[in-house]
Short mmCIF file of C-alpha atoms in Angstrom, two decimals:
data_model
loop_
_atom_site.label_atom_id
_atom_site.label_comp_id
_atom_site.label_asym_id
_atom_site.label_seq_id
_atom_site.Cartn_x
_atom_site.Cartn_y
_atom_site.Cartn_z
CA MET G 1 0.00 0.00 0.00
CA ILE G 2 2.83 2.41 0.85
CA ARG G 3 4.61 1.62 -2.39
CA ILE G 4 1.50 2.40 -4.39
CA LEU G 5 1.18 5.74 -2.67
CA ILE G 6 4.84 6.54 -3.34
CA PHE G 7 4.42 5.62 -7.04
CA LEU G 8 1.36 7.82 -7.37
CA ALA G 9 3.22 10.68 -5.68
CA VAL G 10 6.15 10.38 -8.12
CA VAL G 11 3.81 10.33 -11.14
CA PHE G 12 1.98 13.35 -9.80
CA ALA G 13 5.26 15.21 -9.29
CA LEU G 14 6.40 14.42 -12.84
CA GLY G 15 3.09 15.61 -14.21
CA LEU G 16 3.39 18.88 -12.33
CA GLY G 17 6.97 19.30 -13.58
CA PHE G 18 6.06 18.80 -17.23
CA ALA G 19 3.06 21.14 -16.88
CA TRP G 20 5.35 23.77 -15.42
CA LEU G 21 7.81 23.40 -18.34
CA ALA G 22 4.96 23.57 -20.87
CA ASP G 23 3.88 26.93 -19.47
CA ARG G 24 7.44 28.30 -19.79
CA PRO G 25 8.75 27.71 -23.35
CA GLY G 26 12.47 27.88 -24.04
CA ASP G 27 15.35 26.31 -25.97
CA MET G 28 18.38 24.30 -24.91
CA VAL G 29 21.58 24.52 -27.05
CA VAL G 30 24.30 21.88 -26.80
CA THR G 31 27.66 22.32 -28.64
CA PHE G 32 29.67 19.16 -29.02
CA ASN G 33 32.64 18.39 -31.33
CA GLY G 34 32.01 21.38 -33.57
CA TYR G 35 28.31 20.72 -33.88
CA GLN G 36 25.55 22.69 -32.25
CA TYR G 37 22.35 21.03 -31.19
CA GLN G 38 19.27 23.10 -30.30
CA VAL G 39 16.07 21.58 -28.89
CA SER G 40 13.15 22.85 -26.90
CA LEU G 41 13.19 22.59 -23.15
CA MET G 42 10.28 20.12 -23.11
CA VAL G 43 12.05 17.77 -25.53
CA ALA G 44 15.22 17.99 -23.49
CA ALA G 45 13.35 17.10 -20.29
CA VAL G 46 11.65 14.13 -21.97
CA ALA G 47 15.00 12.94 -23.31
CA VAL G 48 16.60 13.13 -19.87
CA VAL G 49 13.76 11.14 -18.30
CA ALA G 50 13.95 8.54 -21.08
CA VAL G 51 17.68 8.14 -20.63
CA VAL G 52 17.31 7.69 -16.89
CA ALA G 53 14.58 5.09 -17.41
CA ALA G 54 16.68 3.26 -19.99
CA VAL G 55 19.66 3.18 -17.65
CA MET G 56 17.53 1.81 -14.83
CA ILE G 57 16.08 -0.92 -17.06
CA LEU G 58 19.51 -1.81 -18.33
CA TRP G 59 20.83 -2.01 -14.78
CA TRP G 60 17.94 -4.29 -13.76
CA LEU G 61 18.63 -6.61 -16.70
CA VAL G 62 22.32 -6.82 -15.94
CA LYS G 63 21.65 -7.44 -12.25
CA SER G 64 19.08 -10.11 -13.04
CA LEU G 65 21.47 -11.91 -15.34
CA TRP G 66 24.22 -11.66 -12.77
CA ASN G 67 22.02 -13.06 -9.98
CA SER G 68 20.21 -15.63 -12.07
CA PRO G 69 22.23 -18.65 -10.80
CA TYR G 70 21.46 -17.71 -7.20
CA THR G 71 17.83 -17.03 -8.02
CA ILE G 72 17.40 -20.37 -9.74
CA SER G 73 19.10 -22.27 -6.92
CA ARG G 74 17.02 -20.37 -4.35
CA TYR G 75 13.86 -21.32 -6.21
CA PHE G 76 14.72 -25.02 -6.13
CA ARG G 77 15.87 -24.75 -2.54
CA VAL G 78 12.58 -23.19 -1.46
CA ARG G 79 10.66 -25.77 -3.41
CA ARG G 80 12.68 -28.54 -1.74
CA ARG G 81 12.08 -27.03 1.68
CA ASP G 82 8.35 -26.77 1.05
CA ARG G 83 8.25 -30.42 0.06
CA GLY G 84 10.18 -31.29 3.21
CA TYR G 85 7.81 -29.37 5.46
CA GLN G 86 4.88 -30.98 3.71
CA ALA G 87 6.38 -34.40 4.44
CA LEU G 88 7.07 -33.35 8.03
CA SER G 89 3.50 -32.15 8.49
CA THR G 90 2.10 -35.37 7.02
CA GLY G 91 4.39 -37.41 9.26
CA MET G 92 3.32 -35.55 12.39
CA ILE G 93 -0.33 -36.13 11.50
CA ALA G 94 0.39 -39.83 10.90
CA ALA G 95 2.20 -40.08 14.23
CA GLY G 96 -0.75 -38.47 15.98
CA ALA G 97 -3.09 -40.92 14.27
CA GLY G 98 -0.93 -43.89 15.28
CA ASP G 99 0.23 -44.81 11.75
CA GLY G 100 3.81 -45.87 12.49
CA ALA G 101 4.64 -47.00 8.95
CA LEU G 102 3.59 -43.73 7.33
CA ALA G 103 5.29 -41.73 10.07
CA ARG G 104 8.57 -43.56 9.47
CA LYS G 105 8.28 -43.08 5.69
CA LYS G 106 7.65 -39.36 6.02
CA THR G 107 10.49 -39.09 8.54
CA LYS G 108 12.96 -40.39 6.01
CA GLU G 109 11.51 -38.19 3.30
CA ALA G 110 11.69 -35.08 5.47
CA ALA G 111 15.26 -35.90 6.54
CA LYS G 112 16.32 -36.01 2.89
CA LEU G 113 14.69 -32.71 2.02
CA ILE G 114 15.46 -30.71 5.20
CA ARG G 115 18.64 -30.61 7.24
CA THR G 116 18.06 -31.95 10.74
CA ASP G 117 20.13 -29.18 12.30
CA GLN G 118 17.78 -26.64 10.75
CA GLU G 119 14.53 -28.34 11.79
CA PRO G 120 14.52 -30.08 15.24
CA LEU G 121 11.00 -31.39 14.68
CA ILE G 122 12.50 -34.14 12.53
CA HIS G 123 14.05 -35.62 15.71
CA LEU G 124 10.66 -35.53 17.41
CA LEU G 125 8.97 -37.22 14.46
CA GLU G 126 11.67 -39.88 14.37
CA ALA G 127 11.27 -40.53 18.11
CA GLN G 128 7.48 -40.76 17.75
CA ALA G 129 7.86 -43.19 14.86
CA SER G 130 10.17 -45.36 16.98
CA LEU G 131 7.61 -45.39 19.79
CA LEU G 132 4.84 -46.40 17.40
CA GLU G 133 7.02 -49.22 16.07
CA GLY G 134 7.81 -50.43 19.59
CA ASP G 135 11.46 -49.42 19.44
CA HIS G 136 11.57 -47.79 22.88
CA GLU G 137 15.34 -48.06 23.13
CA GLY G 138 15.76 -46.08 19.90
CA ALA G 139 13.24 -43.50 21.10
CA ARG G 140 15.15 -43.03 24.36
CA GLU G 141 18.37 -42.50 22.42
CA LYS G 142 16.66 -39.78 20.38
CA PHE G 143 15.34 -38.09 23.52
CA GLU G 144 18.76 -38.24 25.14
CA ALA G 145 20.29 -36.67 22.02
CA MET G 146 17.82 -33.80 22.39
CA LEU G 147 19.31 -32.88 25.77
CA ASP G 148 22.37 -31.39 24.03
CA ASP G 149 20.24 -28.92 22.11
CA PRO G 150 18.98 -26.02 24.28
CA GLU G 151 15.96 -25.64 22.02
CA MET G 152 15.03 -29.32 22.34
CA ARG G 153 16.10 -29.97 25.94
CA LEU G 154 12.65 -29.69 27.50
CA LEU G 155 11.18 -31.92 24.80
CA GLY G 156 13.85 -34.55 25.47
CA LEU G 157 13.22 -34.40 29.22
CA ARG G 158 9.51 -34.81 28.61
CA GLY G 159 10.09 -37.88 26.44
CA LEU G 160 12.47 -39.45 28.95
CA TYR G 161 10.00 -38.71 31.75
CA LEU G 162 7.19 -40.49 29.92
CA GLU G 163 9.42 -43.47 29.17
CA ALA G 164 10.42 -43.73 32.84
CA GLU G 165 6.76 -43.58 33.82
CA ARG G 166 5.98 -46.36 31.35
CA LEU G 167 8.72 -48.54 32.82
CA GLY G 168 7.53 -47.79 36.36
CA ASP G 169 10.84 -46.16 37.37
CA ARG G 170 9.44 -43.34 39.47
CA ASN G 171 12.87 -42.21 40.68
CA ALA G 172 14.10 -41.66 37.14
CA ALA G 173 10.82 -39.97 36.19
CA ARG G 174 11.08 -37.55 39.08
CA HIS G 175 14.73 -36.90 38.22
CA TYR G 176 13.84 -35.78 34.69
CA ALA G 177 10.85 -33.82 35.98
CA GLY G 178 13.08 -32.04 38.49
CA ARG G 179 15.52 -30.99 35.78
CA ALA G 180 12.65 -29.68 33.68
CA ALA G 181 11.08 -27.84 36.62
CA ALA G 182 14.40 -26.14 37.39
CA VAL G 183 14.48 -24.69 33.87
CA ALA G 184 10.75 -24.08 33.35
CA PRO G 185 8.63 -24.17 36.54
CA GLN G 186 5.55 -23.32 34.48
CA LEU G 187 5.44 -26.87 33.09
CA ALA G 188 2.58 -28.60 34.86
CA TRP G 189 3.85 -32.18 34.45
CA ALA G 190 7.32 -31.29 35.73
CA ALA G 191 6.03 -29.25 38.66
CA GLU G 192 3.53 -31.90 39.78
CA SER G 193 6.05 -34.72 39.66
CA THR G 194 8.68 -32.65 41.45
CA LEU G 195 6.12 -31.68 44.06
CA GLU G 196 5.38 -35.36 44.70
CA GLU G 197 9.09 -36.06 45.04
CA LEU G 198 9.60 -33.21 47.52
CA THR G 199 6.61 -34.17 49.63
CA GLY G 200 7.58 -37.83 49.50
CA ARG G 201 10.87 -37.14 51.20
CA GLY G 202 9.41 -34.55 53.58
CA ASP G 203 11.02 -31.45 52.04
CA TRP G 204 8.13 -29.16 52.94
CA ASP G 205 10.12 -25.94 52.44
CA GLY G 206 11.13 -26.96 48.92
CA ALA G 207 7.55 -27.91 48.14
CA LEU G 208 6.34 -24.52 49.40
CA LYS G 209 8.82 -22.73 47.12
CA LEU G 210 7.64 -24.76 44.15
CA VAL G 211 3.98 -23.96 44.90
CA GLU G 212 4.89 -20.29 45.13
CA ALA G 213 6.60 -20.53 41.73
CA GLN G 214 3.48 -22.18 40.29
CA LYS G 215 1.37 -19.37 41.69
CA SER G 216 3.66 -16.65 40.31
CA THR G 217 3.58 -18.17 36.83
CA ARG G 218 -0.22 -18.52 37.10
CA GLN G 219 0.01 -22.24 36.56
CA ILE G 220 -2.56 -22.78 39.31
CA GLU G 221 -5.30 -20.51 40.60
CA ARG G 222 -4.95 -18.52 43.78
CA ASP G 223 -7.43 -20.63 45.77
CA ALA G 224 -5.71 -23.86 44.69
CA ALA G 225 -2.33 -22.42 45.64
CA ASN G 226 -3.62 -21.39 49.07
CA ARG G 227 -5.05 -24.86 49.60
CA ARG G 228 -1.73 -26.48 48.71
CA ARG G 229 0.18 -24.10 50.93
CA ALA G 230 -2.18 -24.87 53.81
CA VAL G 231 -1.66 -28.60 53.36
CA LEU G 232 2.12 -28.24 53.19
CA LEU G 233 2.24 -25.90 56.19
CA THR G 234 0.09 -28.30 58.21
CA ALA G 235 2.41 -31.16 57.32
CA LYS G 236 5.40 -29.01 58.30
CA ALA G 237 3.76 -28.19 61.63
CA GLN G 238 3.13 -31.86 62.34
CA ALA G 239 6.75 -32.68 61.52
CA LEU G 240 8.14 -29.92 63.79
CA ILE G 241 5.67 -30.28 66.66
CA ASP G 242 8.19 -32.11 68.87
CA SER G 243 11.45 -30.55 67.69
CA ASP G 244 10.60 -26.88 67.13
CA ALA G 245 7.30 -25.87 68.71
CA ASN G 246 7.55 -22.19 67.74
CA ALA G 247 8.17 -22.93 64.05
CA ALA G 248 5.39 -25.52 64.10
CA ARG G 249 3.01 -22.99 65.66
CA ALA G 250 3.84 -20.35 63.04
CA ALA G 251 3.30 -22.83 60.21
CA ALA G 252 0.01 -24.10 61.64
CA LEU G 253 -1.33 -20.58 62.22
CA GLU G 254 -0.44 -19.56 58.66
CA ALA G 255 -2.15 -22.67 57.31
CA ASN G 256 -5.26 -21.93 59.34
CA LYS G 257 -5.24 -18.34 58.10
CA LEU G 258 -5.07 -19.48 54.47
CA VAL G 259 -7.89 -22.04 54.79
CA PRO G 260 -9.83 -21.56 58.08
CA GLU G 261 -12.23 -24.45 57.34
CA PHE G 262 -9.40 -26.97 56.90
CA ALA G 263 -9.83 -29.19 59.98
CA PRO G 264 -6.27 -30.64 60.21
CA ALA G 265 -4.76 -27.14 60.15
CA ALA G 266 -7.18 -25.89 62.80
CA VAL G 267 -6.51 -28.92 65.02
CA ALA G 268 -2.74 -28.57 64.67
CA ALA G 269 -2.80 -24.84 65.43
CA ALA G 270 -5.14 -25.25 68.42
CA ARG G 271 -3.13 -28.15 69.85
CA LEU G 272 0.09 -26.11 69.72
CA LEU G 273 -1.67 -23.12 71.32
CA PHE G 274 -3.08 -25.34 74.07
CA ARG G 275 0.42 -26.62 74.79
CA GLN G 276 1.53 -23.03 75.30
CA ASN G 277 -1.50 -22.38 77.57
CA ASP G 278 -3.20 -20.09 75.05
CA VAL G 279 -6.61 -21.73 75.46
CA ARG G 280 -8.61 -18.70 74.42
CA LYS G 281 -7.03 -18.28 70.98
CA GLY G 282 -6.98 -22.02 70.32
CA SER G 283 -10.66 -22.30 71.23
CA LYS G 284 -11.54 -19.49 68.81
CA ILE G 285 -9.74 -21.28 66.00
CA LEU G 286 -11.62 -24.51 66.72
CA GLU G 287 -14.95 -22.70 66.98
CA ALA G 288 -14.42 -21.04 63.58
CA ALA G 289 -13.53 -24.36 61.99
CA TRP G 290 -16.53 -26.02 63.68
CA ARG G 291 -18.90 -23.42 62.23
CA ALA G 292 -17.52 -24.11 58.76
CA GLU G 293 -17.61 -27.92 58.99
CA PRO G 294 -17.99 -29.95 62.22
CA HIS G 295 -15.39 -32.64 62.69
CA PRO G 296 -14.98 -35.18 65.53
CA GLU G 297 -11.28 -34.29 66.00
CA ILE G 298 -12.27 -30.68 66.60
CA ALA G 299 -14.87 -31.73 69.16
CA GLU G 300 -12.44 -34.05 70.93
CA LEU G 301 -9.74 -31.39 71.19
CA TYR G 302 -12.18 -28.65 72.15
CA THR G 303 -13.77 -30.59 75.00
CA HIS G 304 -10.34 -31.63 76.34
CA ALA G 305 -8.72 -28.20 75.90
CA ARG G 306 -7.95 -28.02 79.63
CA PRO G 307 -6.76 -31.39 80.96
CA GLY G 308 -7.76 -30.52 84.50
CA ASP G 309 -11.43 -29.85 83.74
CA ALA G 310 -14.11 -31.96 85.35
CA VAL G 311 -16.41 -34.10 83.26
CA GLY G 312 -19.21 -31.59 83.81
CA ASP G 313 -17.10 -28.79 82.38
CA ARG G 314 -16.33 -30.92 79.33
CA LEU G 315 -20.04 -31.52 78.87
CA ASN G 316 -20.68 -27.77 78.99
CA ARG G 317 -17.99 -27.16 76.37
CA ALA G 318 -19.57 -29.82 74.15
CA LYS G 319 -22.94 -28.11 74.53
CA LYS G 320 -21.31 -24.83 73.52
CA LEU G 321 -20.12 -26.48 70.32
CA GLN G 322 -23.65 -27.74 69.76
CA ASP G 323 -24.99 -24.20 70.04
CA LEU G 324 -22.54 -23.10 67.34
CA LYS G 325 -23.79 -25.76 64.88
CA LYS G 326 -27.30 -26.90 65.73
CA ASN G 327 -29.16 -29.75 64.04
CA HIS G 328 -25.96 -31.52 63.06
CA ALA G 329 -25.10 -35.15 63.80
CA GLU G 330 -21.54 -34.36 64.90
CA SER G 331 -22.84 -31.82 67.44
CA SER G 332 -25.17 -34.38 68.97
CA MET G 333 -22.44 -37.04 68.96
CA ALA G 334 -20.02 -34.69 70.75
CA VAL G 335 -22.58 -33.94 73.48
CA ALA G 336 -23.49 -37.63 73.79
CA ARG G 337 -19.85 -38.66 74.31
CA ALA G 338 -19.28 -35.94 76.91
CA ALA G 339 -22.54 -36.86 78.67
CA LEU G 340 -21.51 -40.52 78.80
CA ASP G 341 -18.22 -39.55 80.44
CA ALA G 342 -20.20 -37.44 82.92
CA GLN G 343 -22.59 -40.38 83.61
CA ASP G 344 -25.52 -38.29 82.37
CA PHE G 345 -27.14 -41.22 80.64
CA ALA G 346 -30.42 -39.49 79.84
CA THR G 347 -28.69 -36.69 77.94
CA ALA G 348 -26.30 -39.12 76.27
CA ARG G 349 -29.16 -41.36 75.08
CA ARG G 350 -31.23 -38.42 73.87
CA GLU G 351 -28.38 -36.91 71.86
CA ALA G 352 -27.31 -40.27 70.42
CA ASP G 353 -30.89 -40.92 69.25
CA ALA G 354 -30.96 -37.43 67.72
CA ALA G 355 -27.71 -38.16 65.87
CA ILE G 356 -29.22 -41.37 64.47
CA ARG G 357 -32.29 -39.51 63.25
CA MET G 358 -30.10 -36.96 61.46
CA ASP G 359 -27.43 -39.34 60.13
CA ARG G 360 -27.82 -43.07 60.70
CA ARG G 361 -24.37 -44.62 60.98
CA GLU G 362 -22.51 -47.25 62.96
CA GLY G 363 -20.76 -44.84 65.34
CA ALA G 364 -24.05 -43.66 66.82
CA TYR G 365 -25.24 -47.25 67.42
CA LEU G 366 -21.92 -48.16 69.01
CA LEU G 367 -22.24 -45.14 71.27
CA LEU G 368 -25.76 -46.23 72.21
CA ALA G 369 -24.42 -49.69 72.99
CA ASP G 370 -21.82 -48.16 75.31
CA ILE G 371 -24.54 -46.09 76.99
CA GLU G 372 -26.76 -49.14 77.42
CA GLU G 373 -23.95 -51.22 78.88
CA ALA G 374 -22.87 -48.45 81.25
CA GLU G 375 -26.41 -47.67 82.43
CA THR G 376 -28.25 -51.01 82.54
CA GLY G 377 -25.76 -53.71 81.58
CA ASP G 378 -28.48 -55.38 79.49
CA GLN G 379 -26.40 -57.57 77.18
CA GLY G 380 -29.40 -58.41 75.02
CA LYS G 381 -30.01 -54.78 74.13
CA VAL G 382 -26.28 -54.26 73.72
CA ARG G 383 -26.09 -57.10 71.19
CA GLN G 384 -29.15 -55.72 69.40
CA LEU G 385 -27.51 -52.31 69.07
CA LEU G 386 -24.26 -53.88 67.91
CA SER G 387 -26.13 -55.78 65.20
CA LYS G 388 -27.67 -52.51 64.04
CA ALA G 389 -24.23 -50.94 63.99
CA VAL G 390 -23.04 -53.69 61.66
CA ARG G 391 -25.86 -52.94 59.22
CA ALA G 392 -25.59 -49.15 59.42
CA PRO G 393 -23.47 -47.06 57.03
CA ARG G 394 -19.89 -46.56 58.08
CA ASP G 395 -18.66 -43.43 59.83
CA PRO G 396 -16.69 -40.86 57.81
CA ALA G 397 -12.93 -41.31 57.81
CA TRP G 398 -9.86 -40.05 55.98
CA VAL G 399 -9.88 -41.89 52.64
CA ALA G 400 -7.34 -41.66 49.81
CA ASP G 401 -6.93 -44.08 46.88
CA GLY G 402 -8.82 -46.82 48.71
CA VAL G 403 -6.82 -46.42 51.94
CA VAL G 404 -8.82 -45.63 55.09
CA SER G 405 -6.87 -43.86 57.84
CA GLU G 406 -7.84 -42.70 61.30
CA HIS G 407 -5.60 -39.66 61.00
CA TRP G 408 -5.05 -37.16 58.23
CA ALA G 409 -1.88 -37.32 56.13
CA PRO G 410 -0.61 -34.76 53.57
CA VAL G 411 0.09 -37.27 50.79
CA SER G 412 -1.43 -40.52 49.59
CA PRO G 413 0.49 -43.63 50.66
CA VAL G 414 -0.36 -45.26 47.33
CA THR G 415 0.29 -42.63 44.66
CA GLY G 416 2.13 -39.94 46.63
CA LYS G 417 -0.41 -37.31 45.52
CA LEU G 418 -0.60 -34.19 47.63
CA ASP G 419 -3.86 -33.47 49.48
CA ALA G 420 -5.38 -36.80 48.46
CA PHE G 421 -7.12 -37.61 51.76
CA GLU G 422 -10.78 -36.68 51.95
CA TRP G 423 -13.12 -36.79 54.94
CA ARG G 424 -15.94 -39.00 53.73
CA ALA G 425 -17.60 -42.32 54.38
CA PRO G 426 -15.65 -45.30 53.01
CA MET G 427 -17.20 -47.71 50.55
CA GLU G 428 -20.40 -49.24 51.89
CA ARG G 429 -20.54 -52.88 52.87
CA LEU G 430 -21.77 -55.16 50.13
CA GLY G 431 -24.68 -57.48 50.66
CA HIS G 432 -26.79 -57.82 53.80
CA LEU G 433 -27.12 -60.19 56.72
CA ILE G 434 -29.73 -62.96 56.63
CA ASP G 435 -31.89 -62.93 59.73
CA SER G 436 -33.68 -66.21 59.04
CA HIS G 437 -33.01 -69.50 57.33
CA GLU G 438 -36.04 -69.25 55.05
CA ASP G 439 -34.04 -67.89 52.14
CA GLY G 440 -30.98 -69.98 52.81
CA PRO G 441 -30.01 -73.05 50.82
CA GLU G 442 -31.49 -76.39 51.77
CA THR G 443 -29.36 -78.53 54.02
CA VAL G 444 -28.82 -81.86 52.37
CA VAL G 445 -29.09 -84.75 54.82
CA PRO G 446 -26.48 -87.38 54.04
CA ALA G 447 -27.78 -90.77 52.88
CA ILE G 448 -27.76 -93.59 55.43
CA THR G 449 -25.46 -96.56 55.22
CA VAL G 450 -27.17 -99.89 54.75
CA GLY G 451 -25.51 -102.42 57.02
CA PRO G 452 -22.39 -102.01 59.08
CA ALA G 453 -20.11 -103.43 56.37
CA ALA G 454 -21.45 -101.35 53.50
CA GLU G 455 -18.89 -99.08 51.87
CA LYS G 456 -21.26 -97.03 49.68
CA GLU G 457 -24.21 -94.90 50.60
CA LYS G 458 -27.64 -95.76 49.17
CA THR G 459 -30.80 -93.69 48.98
CA ILE G 460 -34.35 -94.89 49.58
CA GLU G 461 -36.30 -95.67 46.47
CA ALA G 462 -40.02 -94.89 46.35
CA VAL G 463 -42.15 -98.04 46.09
CA ALA G 464 -45.44 -97.87 44.23
CA PRO G 465 -48.58 -99.65 45.60
CA ASP G 466 -48.28 -102.38 42.96
CA GLY G 467 -44.81 -103.28 44.24
CA SER G 468 -42.79 -101.77 41.37
CA VAL G 469 -39.89 -99.51 42.03
CA ALA G 470 -40.37 -95.95 40.73
CA THR G 471 -37.27 -94.48 39.15
CA PRO G 472 -37.18 -90.67 39.62
CA ALA G 473 -37.15 -88.68 36.41
CA SER G 474 -35.24 -85.75 37.86
CA ASP G 475 -33.65 -84.51 41.06
CA GLU G 476 -36.87 -82.76 42.05
CA ASP G 477 -38.82 -86.04 41.95
CA GLN G 478 -36.33 -87.97 44.05
CA VAL G 479 -37.26 -88.90 47.63
CA LYS G 480 -35.00 -87.22 50.17
CA PRO G 481 -32.89 -89.50 52.36
CA VAL G 482 -33.85 -89.98 56.02
CA THR G 483 -31.97 -90.67 59.21
CA ALA G 484 -31.02 -94.16 60.36
CA ALA G 485 -33.36 -94.03 63.37
CA ALA G 486 -36.37 -93.22 61.20
CA PHE G 487 -35.46 -95.95 58.77
CA ALA G 488 -35.23 -98.54 61.54
CA ALA G 489 -38.71 -97.57 62.79
CA VAL G 490 -40.37 -98.31 59.43
CA PRO G 491 -42.55 -101.48 59.61
CA ASP G 492 -41.94 -104.19 57.06
CA ASP G 493 -45.41 -103.79 55.54
CA ALA G 494 -45.34 -99.96 55.41
CA GLU G 495 -47.13 -98.42 52.47
CA GLY G 496 -45.39 -96.05 50.06
CA VAL G 497 -46.40 -92.42 49.94
CA GLU G 498 -48.31 -91.29 46.90
CA PRO G 499 -46.29 -88.73 44.91
CA ALA G 500 -49.38 -86.57 44.34
CA GLU G 501 -49.81 -86.08 48.07
CA GLU G 502 -46.20 -84.95 48.49
CA LEU G 503 -46.45 -82.43 45.67
CA ALA G 504 -49.66 -81.03 47.10
CA ARG G 505 -47.90 -79.83 50.29
CA LEU G 506 -46.68 -76.27 50.52
CA PRO G 507 -42.95 -75.63 50.94
CA ASP G 508 -43.50 -73.85 54.24
CA ASP G 509 -45.80 -76.52 55.72
CA PRO G 510 -45.52 -76.16 59.51
CA GLY G 511 -46.09 -79.89 60.00
CA VAL G 512 -48.96 -82.22 60.91
CA ASP G 513 -51.35 -81.17 63.63
CA PRO G 514 -51.22 -83.70 66.52
CA ASP G 515 -55.03 -84.12 66.39
CA ASP G 516 -54.94 -84.91 62.69
CA GLU G 517 -52.02 -87.25 63.21
CA ALA G 518 -54.02 -89.34 65.70
CA GLU G 519 -56.82 -89.84 63.19
CA LYS G 520 -54.47 -91.21 60.53
CA SER G 521 -53.44 -94.82 60.20
CA PRO G 522 -50.50 -95.66 62.48
CA ARG G 523 -49.03 -97.75 59.68
CA ARG G 524 -48.76 -94.81 57.28
CA PHE G 525 -45.16 -93.45 57.10
CA ARG G 526 -44.25 -89.94 55.95
CA LEU G 527 -40.72 -89.03 55.09
CA PHE G 528 -41.22 -85.34 56.09
#
């Protein structure tokens, strides 16, 4: 666009110049070699412009001819490069689609058309083709070769990291991730793996620095960063609670400030404050956490804040917690436990029943069983409550990757993931208990042995009234075996039972009424 404007401006200037000369006529005389040439000023101006244009055209032609070898070679070089990039693009698409043969073919084609030192993507395509062909050793060699190139170093570390993960070598994977995180902390895969390594060996300060780097690079959101910092600070406080109480207290208070509703941080901070006789501040922290989400560890620590308190004082503190969070199962459970310790069985039973109405679970039934045993000692009711506890849903616990723990931990013992433990109910029990034997399988009575010397068991065959032996058509038609005592009591002339009568009886027949049995023939024998 600028060039067009410049061209138009030059044409306009030339037009103005010629118009100015046309308005001012004159002659130009040139004497050369004894000859005198006289022309008008307009003709002279046109001749000068024509000569300049001819010189410029001649210069362009000479320059073009001079540069023609370079121009021709550049044309073929650009064409060759375009073909190479086309092959590289096709190969990358084939690698993404999982076509190893096409990816390998295009890799070779691209390597012929483009120099590998000019295009590092050829190394990546070759490594991807090796992976698709199952040549993992060759792919690792390519990734290791990338480490020498600053432009390809992160790509090589990523490839080696994935290969180590595939082989299950977590130490090697974390090593490569650590090198990548040192160069580029904004890489999510490198930062996460390095974070797992740091937390796995208990380097909480290093993990905190890495989380801060993630936050500064906006790799994670502010709330997520605060949550991670709270978890790491809580773990640091738990690690330093016996060696450096002041540092542990500072870490726990900072964690509680970041996430006030995080129960482990509140419990750790309050416990350290209670150790330093700061009951007031520790109680406020627990009360704030209780308002956000009641937790049994908070209730236990709050009611036992002062070891010298009487059981009545502990009950009053539990009731204070209940006032902060009314109509909640944990509030009622806390009061019920404190009332049981204070031997206030009426209050304990009332609150335990209220907890069951709000959230039926095994802990409430177990607490009721303890109350029943302490108050009445009725073992029958205790067993009944225990059976209900078995059927009730399980109490919430700290669960991470299928592992159920009584206490919170910063990382998962299975995967090493940070902040994996959640306070929730574990997986429910499968199936249910059978209270009666009506739905249970039939108990097969073993067949009797005929004679003391018999080595094989025989079953009784049904005898028809005409004396023939009836062979059962199926297992359902067979006569069930009886005990030896019943068989010995059968008279020699006993009549067989009609099959129709047996089939007419209901499966849940309670038996023969004694009055009806007296009216029947004493010689008639029934197997059941």
